Short mmCIF file of N, CA and C in Angstrom, two decimals:
data_model
loop_
_atom_site.label_atom_id
_atom_site.label_comp_id
_atom_site.label_asym_id
_atom_site.label_seq_id
_atom_site.Cartn_x
_atom_site.Cartn_y
_atom_site.Cartn_z
N MET J 1422 105.12 189.83 4.85
CA MET J 1422 106.14 190.31 3.92
C MET J 1422 107.47 190.28 4.60
N LYS J 1423 108.46 189.76 3.90
CA LYS J 1423 109.85 189.76 4.42
C LYS J 1423 110.76 190.11 3.27
N LEU J 1424 111.62 191.05 3.56
CA LEU J 1424 112.66 191.43 2.59
C LEU J 1424 113.93 191.68 3.38
N LYS J 1425 114.94 190.94 3.06
CA LYS J 1425 116.24 191.11 3.69
C LYS J 1425 117.30 190.89 2.63
N SER J 1426 118.18 191.87 2.47
CA SER J 1426 119.19 191.77 1.43
C SER J 1426 120.43 192.56 1.81
N GLU J 1427 121.52 192.28 1.12
CA GLU J 1427 122.74 193.02 1.24
C GLU J 1427 123.19 193.51 -0.14
N LEU J 1428 123.34 194.81 -0.28
CA LEU J 1428 123.81 195.36 -1.56
C LEU J 1428 125.29 195.07 -1.75
N ASN J 1429 125.68 194.79 -2.99
CA ASN J 1429 127.09 194.64 -3.30
C ASN J 1429 127.67 195.96 -3.81
N GLU J 1430 128.95 196.02 -4.09
CA GLU J 1430 129.59 197.28 -4.52
C GLU J 1430 129.00 197.80 -5.86
N THR J 1431 128.73 196.89 -6.77
CA THR J 1431 128.14 197.29 -8.03
C THR J 1431 126.74 197.88 -7.84
N GLY J 1432 125.98 197.25 -6.96
CA GLY J 1432 124.64 197.73 -6.67
C GLY J 1432 124.66 199.11 -6.06
N VAL J 1433 125.53 199.34 -5.11
CA VAL J 1433 125.63 200.68 -4.50
C VAL J 1433 126.05 201.69 -5.53
N PHE J 1434 127.01 201.36 -6.39
CA PHE J 1434 127.47 202.28 -7.43
C PHE J 1434 126.32 202.64 -8.36
N TRP J 1435 125.60 201.67 -8.87
CA TRP J 1435 124.52 201.95 -9.83
C TRP J 1435 123.39 202.77 -9.18
N LEU J 1436 123.03 202.43 -7.96
CA LEU J 1436 121.96 203.16 -7.31
C LEU J 1436 122.42 204.54 -6.85
N GLN J 1437 123.61 204.61 -6.29
CA GLN J 1437 124.12 205.86 -5.71
C GLN J 1437 124.49 206.92 -6.77
N ARG J 1438 125.13 206.49 -7.82
CA ARG J 1438 125.70 207.44 -8.78
C ARG J 1438 124.96 207.53 -10.10
N ARG J 1439 124.16 206.51 -10.43
CA ARG J 1439 123.52 206.52 -11.76
C ARG J 1439 122.03 206.67 -11.69
N LEU J 1440 121.32 205.68 -11.13
CA LEU J 1440 119.87 205.63 -11.28
C LEU J 1440 119.13 206.60 -10.34
N CYS J 1441 119.43 206.56 -9.08
CA CYS J 1441 118.63 207.34 -8.11
C CYS J 1441 118.74 208.83 -8.28
N PRO J 1442 119.89 209.40 -8.62
CA PRO J 1442 119.90 210.88 -8.90
C PRO J 1442 119.01 211.26 -10.07
N VAL J 1443 118.93 210.42 -11.09
CA VAL J 1443 118.03 210.69 -12.23
C VAL J 1443 116.59 210.60 -11.78
N LEU J 1444 116.26 209.57 -11.01
CA LEU J 1444 114.88 209.45 -10.52
C LEU J 1444 114.49 210.63 -9.65
N GLU J 1445 115.45 211.14 -8.84
CA GLU J 1445 115.15 212.30 -8.00
C GLU J 1445 114.85 213.54 -8.85
N ARG J 1446 115.60 213.76 -9.92
CA ARG J 1446 115.37 214.91 -10.79
C ARG J 1446 114.00 214.84 -11.50
N LEU J 1447 113.58 213.62 -11.82
CA LEU J 1447 112.35 213.45 -12.56
C LEU J 1447 111.09 213.55 -11.72
N GLY J 1448 111.14 213.06 -10.48
CA GLY J 1448 109.96 213.07 -9.66
C GLY J 1448 110.21 212.85 -8.20
N LYS J 1449 109.20 213.06 -7.38
CA LYS J 1449 109.34 212.96 -5.92
C LYS J 1449 109.20 211.54 -5.42
N GLU J 1450 108.63 210.65 -6.20
CA GLU J 1450 108.29 209.35 -5.69
C GLU J 1450 108.62 208.27 -6.75
N VAL J 1451 109.09 207.12 -6.25
CA VAL J 1451 109.36 205.97 -7.13
C VAL J 1451 108.73 204.73 -6.47
N THR J 1452 108.20 203.85 -7.30
CA THR J 1452 107.65 202.59 -6.83
C THR J 1452 108.68 201.50 -7.05
N LEU J 1453 108.97 200.74 -5.98
CA LEU J 1453 109.92 199.64 -6.08
C LEU J 1453 109.13 198.34 -6.04
N LEU J 1454 109.37 197.46 -6.98
CA LEU J 1454 108.77 196.14 -7.01
C LEU J 1454 109.85 195.10 -6.81
N PHE J 1455 109.81 194.44 -5.66
CA PHE J 1455 110.75 193.38 -5.35
C PHE J 1455 110.10 192.05 -5.72
N THR J 1456 110.79 191.26 -6.53
CA THR J 1456 110.33 189.90 -6.87
C THR J 1456 111.47 188.95 -6.46
N PRO J 1457 111.25 187.65 -6.49
CA PRO J 1457 112.33 186.72 -6.09
C PRO J 1457 113.60 186.82 -6.93
N ASP J 1458 113.50 187.33 -8.16
CA ASP J 1458 114.69 187.38 -9.00
C ASP J 1458 115.08 188.77 -9.52
N SER J 1459 114.32 189.81 -9.17
CA SER J 1459 114.63 191.14 -9.67
C SER J 1459 114.12 192.27 -8.79
N LEU J 1460 114.59 193.48 -9.07
CA LEU J 1460 114.14 194.70 -8.43
C LEU J 1460 113.79 195.66 -9.54
N THR J 1461 112.54 196.17 -9.54
CA THR J 1461 112.07 197.07 -10.59
C THR J 1461 111.77 198.44 -10.02
N PHE J 1462 112.25 199.47 -10.70
CA PHE J 1462 112.00 200.87 -10.34
C PHE J 1462 110.99 201.44 -11.37
N VAL J 1463 109.93 202.05 -10.91
CA VAL J 1463 108.91 202.58 -11.82
C VAL J 1463 108.50 203.99 -11.34
N GLN J 1464 108.52 204.91 -12.29
CA GLN J 1464 107.92 206.23 -12.08
C GLN J 1464 106.94 206.45 -13.18
N ASP J 1465 105.70 206.82 -12.83
CA ASP J 1465 104.68 206.96 -13.85
C ASP J 1465 104.67 208.43 -14.36
N ALA J 1466 103.93 208.66 -15.40
CA ALA J 1466 103.86 209.95 -16.04
C ALA J 1466 103.31 211.05 -15.15
N ASN J 1467 102.50 210.69 -14.16
CA ASN J 1467 101.90 211.68 -13.26
C ASN J 1467 102.94 212.32 -12.35
N THR J 1468 103.92 211.53 -11.88
CA THR J 1468 104.92 212.07 -10.96
C THR J 1468 106.12 212.68 -11.68
N THR J 1469 106.28 212.42 -12.98
CA THR J 1469 107.46 212.94 -13.69
C THR J 1469 107.09 213.97 -14.75
N GLN J 1470 105.89 214.50 -14.75
CA GLN J 1470 105.44 215.48 -15.72
C GLN J 1470 105.51 214.97 -17.17
N GLY J 1471 105.15 213.68 -17.36
CA GLY J 1471 105.02 213.14 -18.71
C GLY J 1471 105.95 212.03 -19.09
N ILE J 1472 107.02 211.82 -18.36
CA ILE J 1472 107.99 210.76 -18.71
C ILE J 1472 107.71 209.55 -17.85
N ARG J 1473 107.70 208.35 -18.47
CA ARG J 1473 107.53 207.11 -17.72
C ARG J 1473 108.87 206.42 -17.63
N VAL J 1474 109.31 206.11 -16.41
CA VAL J 1474 110.61 205.47 -16.17
C VAL J 1474 110.37 204.04 -15.68
N HIS J 1475 111.12 203.12 -16.26
CA HIS J 1475 111.00 201.71 -15.88
C HIS J 1475 112.40 201.09 -15.98
N ALA J 1476 112.94 200.62 -14.85
CA ALA J 1476 114.26 200.01 -14.84
C ALA J 1476 114.20 198.72 -14.04
N ILE J 1477 114.70 197.64 -14.64
CA ILE J 1477 114.71 196.32 -14.00
C ILE J 1477 116.17 195.88 -13.80
N PHE J 1478 116.44 195.44 -12.56
CA PHE J 1478 117.79 194.89 -12.25
C PHE J 1478 117.59 193.48 -11.76
N LYS J 1479 118.38 192.56 -12.29
CA LYS J 1479 118.41 191.18 -11.74
C LYS J 1479 119.02 191.24 -10.36
N GLN J 1480 118.51 190.39 -9.47
CA GLN J 1480 118.95 190.48 -8.07
C GLN J 1480 120.45 190.22 -7.87
N ASP J 1481 121.05 189.39 -8.73
CA ASP J 1481 122.47 189.11 -8.56
C ASP J 1481 123.37 190.26 -8.99
N VAL J 1482 122.84 191.23 -9.74
CA VAL J 1482 123.61 192.41 -10.16
C VAL J 1482 123.74 193.38 -8.97
N LEU J 1483 122.69 193.54 -8.17
CA LEU J 1483 122.68 194.51 -7.10
C LEU J 1483 123.03 193.96 -5.73
N PHE J 1484 122.76 192.66 -5.50
CA PHE J 1484 122.81 192.12 -4.15
C PHE J 1484 123.76 190.93 -3.99
N HIS J 1485 124.42 190.86 -2.81
CA HIS J 1485 125.12 189.66 -2.37
C HIS J 1485 124.09 188.62 -1.89
N ILE J 1486 123.28 189.09 -0.97
CA ILE J 1486 122.26 188.25 -0.36
C ILE J 1486 120.91 188.89 -0.67
N TYR J 1487 119.94 188.08 -1.06
CA TYR J 1487 118.63 188.64 -1.42
C TYR J 1487 117.55 187.63 -1.05
N GLY J 1488 116.61 188.07 -0.24
CA GLY J 1488 115.45 187.23 0.13
C GLY J 1488 114.19 188.05 0.10
N CYS J 1489 113.21 187.59 -0.66
CA CYS J 1489 111.93 188.29 -0.79
C CYS J 1489 110.81 187.30 -0.65
N LYS J 1490 110.00 187.48 0.39
CA LYS J 1490 108.87 186.54 0.64
C LYS J 1490 107.61 187.35 0.92
N SER J 1491 106.50 186.91 0.33
CA SER J 1491 105.20 187.53 0.64
C SER J 1491 104.13 186.57 0.24
N GLN J 1492 102.89 186.92 0.62
CA GLN J 1492 101.75 186.06 0.28
C GLN J 1492 101.24 186.34 -1.13
N ASN J 1493 101.81 187.33 -1.79
CA ASN J 1493 101.40 187.70 -3.13
C ASN J 1493 102.44 187.23 -4.15
N ASP J 1494 102.57 185.92 -4.32
CA ASP J 1494 103.56 185.33 -5.24
C ASP J 1494 104.99 185.83 -4.98
N ASP J 1495 105.31 186.09 -3.72
CA ASP J 1495 106.65 186.55 -3.34
C ASP J 1495 107.01 187.88 -4.00
N LYS J 1496 106.02 188.77 -4.19
CA LYS J 1496 106.25 190.10 -4.74
C LYS J 1496 105.91 191.14 -3.68
N ILE J 1497 106.75 192.16 -3.58
CA ILE J 1497 106.53 193.25 -2.63
C ILE J 1497 106.66 194.55 -3.42
N CYS J 1498 105.64 195.40 -3.27
CA CYS J 1498 105.61 196.69 -3.96
C CYS J 1498 105.57 197.79 -2.86
N ILE J 1499 106.44 198.79 -2.99
CA ILE J 1499 106.49 199.86 -1.99
C ILE J 1499 106.84 201.16 -2.69
N LYS J 1500 106.19 202.26 -2.26
CA LYS J 1500 106.52 203.59 -2.76
C LYS J 1500 107.55 204.24 -1.85
N VAL J 1501 108.52 204.91 -2.48
CA VAL J 1501 109.64 205.49 -1.72
C VAL J 1501 109.83 206.94 -2.22
N ASN J 1502 110.14 207.84 -1.29
CA ASN J 1502 110.48 209.22 -1.61
C ASN J 1502 111.86 209.22 -2.23
N THR J 1503 112.02 209.77 -3.43
CA THR J 1503 113.32 209.72 -4.12
C THR J 1503 114.39 210.55 -3.40
N THR J 1504 114.01 211.68 -2.81
CA THR J 1504 114.98 212.52 -2.11
C THR J 1504 115.59 211.78 -0.92
N MET J 1505 114.73 211.08 -0.18
CA MET J 1505 115.21 210.32 0.98
C MET J 1505 116.08 209.16 0.53
N LEU J 1506 115.72 208.49 -0.55
CA LEU J 1506 116.52 207.38 -1.05
C LEU J 1506 117.91 207.84 -1.47
N VAL J 1507 117.98 208.96 -2.17
CA VAL J 1507 119.27 209.50 -2.60
C VAL J 1507 120.10 209.91 -1.38
N ARG J 1508 119.47 210.50 -0.38
CA ARG J 1508 120.16 210.92 0.83
C ARG J 1508 120.80 209.71 1.56
N VAL J 1509 120.03 208.64 1.64
CA VAL J 1509 120.54 207.43 2.31
C VAL J 1509 121.70 206.85 1.51
N LEU J 1510 121.57 206.75 0.21
CA LEU J 1510 122.63 206.18 -0.60
C LEU J 1510 123.89 207.04 -0.60
N LYS J 1511 123.77 208.36 -0.54
CA LYS J 1511 124.94 209.23 -0.48
C LYS J 1511 125.67 209.11 0.85
N SER J 1512 124.98 208.71 1.88
CA SER J 1512 125.61 208.56 3.21
C SER J 1512 126.49 207.31 3.31
N ILE J 1513 126.39 206.42 2.36
CA ILE J 1513 127.20 205.20 2.35
C ILE J 1513 128.65 205.60 1.99
N GLU J 1514 129.60 205.28 2.84
CA GLU J 1514 130.96 205.69 2.65
C GLU J 1514 131.70 204.71 1.74
N GLU J 1515 132.75 205.22 1.11
CA GLU J 1515 133.63 204.39 0.31
C GLU J 1515 134.27 203.32 1.20
N GLY J 1516 134.49 202.13 0.65
CA GLY J 1516 135.09 201.06 1.43
C GLY J 1516 134.21 200.43 2.45
N PHE J 1517 132.89 200.51 2.25
CA PHE J 1517 131.96 199.91 3.18
C PHE J 1517 132.12 198.41 3.22
N GLU J 1518 131.78 197.82 4.34
CA GLU J 1518 131.86 196.37 4.46
C GLU J 1518 130.57 195.71 3.94
N ARG J 1519 129.45 196.24 4.34
CA ARG J 1519 128.18 195.72 3.82
C ARG J 1519 127.09 196.78 4.03
N VAL J 1520 126.09 196.70 3.17
CA VAL J 1520 124.91 197.59 3.29
C VAL J 1520 123.70 196.67 3.28
N GLU J 1521 123.04 196.60 4.42
CA GLU J 1521 121.86 195.75 4.56
C GLU J 1521 120.60 196.57 4.30
N MET J 1522 119.72 196.03 3.48
CA MET J 1522 118.46 196.67 3.18
C MET J 1522 117.35 195.72 3.62
N ARG J 1523 116.47 196.22 4.48
CA ARG J 1523 115.38 195.36 5.00
C ARG J 1523 114.06 196.13 4.91
N LEU J 1524 112.99 195.36 4.90
CA LEU J 1524 111.66 195.95 4.97
C LEU J 1524 111.17 195.78 6.40
N VAL J 1525 110.82 196.88 7.05
CA VAL J 1525 110.31 196.82 8.41
C VAL J 1525 108.92 197.46 8.45
N LYS J 1526 108.11 197.04 9.41
CA LYS J 1526 106.79 197.62 9.58
C LYS J 1526 106.79 198.50 10.82
N ARG J 1527 106.26 199.72 10.68
CA ARG J 1527 106.19 200.63 11.81
C ARG J 1527 104.78 201.19 11.91
N ARG J 1528 104.36 201.42 13.13
CA ARG J 1528 103.05 202.04 13.35
C ARG J 1528 103.13 203.53 13.07
N VAL J 1529 102.15 204.04 12.32
CA VAL J 1529 102.12 205.45 11.97
C VAL J 1529 100.86 206.05 12.57
N ALA J 1530 101.05 207.01 13.47
CA ALA J 1530 99.92 207.63 14.18
C ALA J 1530 99.00 208.38 13.22
N GLU J 1531 99.57 209.04 12.21
CA GLU J 1531 98.76 209.82 11.26
C GLU J 1531 97.83 208.93 10.43
N GLN J 1532 98.13 207.65 10.35
CA GLN J 1532 97.33 206.71 9.59
C GLN J 1532 96.45 205.86 10.49
N GLY J 1533 96.14 206.34 11.67
CA GLY J 1533 95.29 205.58 12.61
C GLY J 1533 96.01 204.40 13.21
N ASN J 1534 97.29 204.54 13.52
CA ASN J 1534 98.12 203.46 14.08
C ASN J 1534 98.21 202.24 13.22
N LYS J 1535 98.08 202.40 11.90
CA LYS J 1535 98.28 201.29 10.97
C LYS J 1535 99.76 201.00 10.86
N GLN J 1536 100.08 199.72 10.64
CA GLN J 1536 101.47 199.36 10.39
C GLN J 1536 101.74 199.50 8.89
N LEU J 1537 102.72 200.34 8.58
CA LEU J 1537 103.11 200.55 7.17
C LEU J 1537 104.52 200.08 6.96
N PRO J 1538 104.83 199.60 5.73
CA PRO J 1538 106.19 199.15 5.43
C PRO J 1538 107.13 200.32 5.17
N PHE J 1539 108.36 200.18 5.64
CA PHE J 1539 109.42 201.16 5.40
C PHE J 1539 110.69 200.40 5.03
N LEU J 1540 111.49 200.99 4.15
CA LEU J 1540 112.81 200.44 3.83
C LEU J 1540 113.80 200.92 4.88
N ASN J 1541 114.59 200.02 5.38
CA ASN J 1541 115.57 200.34 6.42
C ASN J 1541 116.94 199.95 5.90
N PHE J 1542 117.90 200.84 6.00
CA PHE J 1542 119.27 200.59 5.54
C PHE J 1542 120.22 200.60 6.73
N ASN J 1543 121.09 199.61 6.82
CA ASN J 1543 122.14 199.55 7.86
C ASN J 1543 123.48 199.30 7.18
N THR J 1544 124.54 199.96 7.71
CA THR J 1544 125.86 199.72 7.18
C THR J 1544 126.73 199.12 8.27
#
């Protein structure tokens, strides 16, 4: 799995001020589906107490640079804590030069030293 991208100003605005705060209020977890041409946000009825949320963004709306590769038809699915996602997006300052979003694998001791995917943001 490889995911490397750079958010543009519009993408940061939509995620920082519009979509992610709503997702945080509705539930603790969101599933992100990265495909070669889009990014999908999904919250099921179990995590939102009955509401199902589904938002699809074309990659050129959110990103300057976007690359998504995997052995599963170039699709990557990852669950993310909404509170942490909002915290990261709020830390992005006005007038940023670039925001890089990558998928990295880290060993987790609680999971028997399995390598799990994490989203990593750099400014």
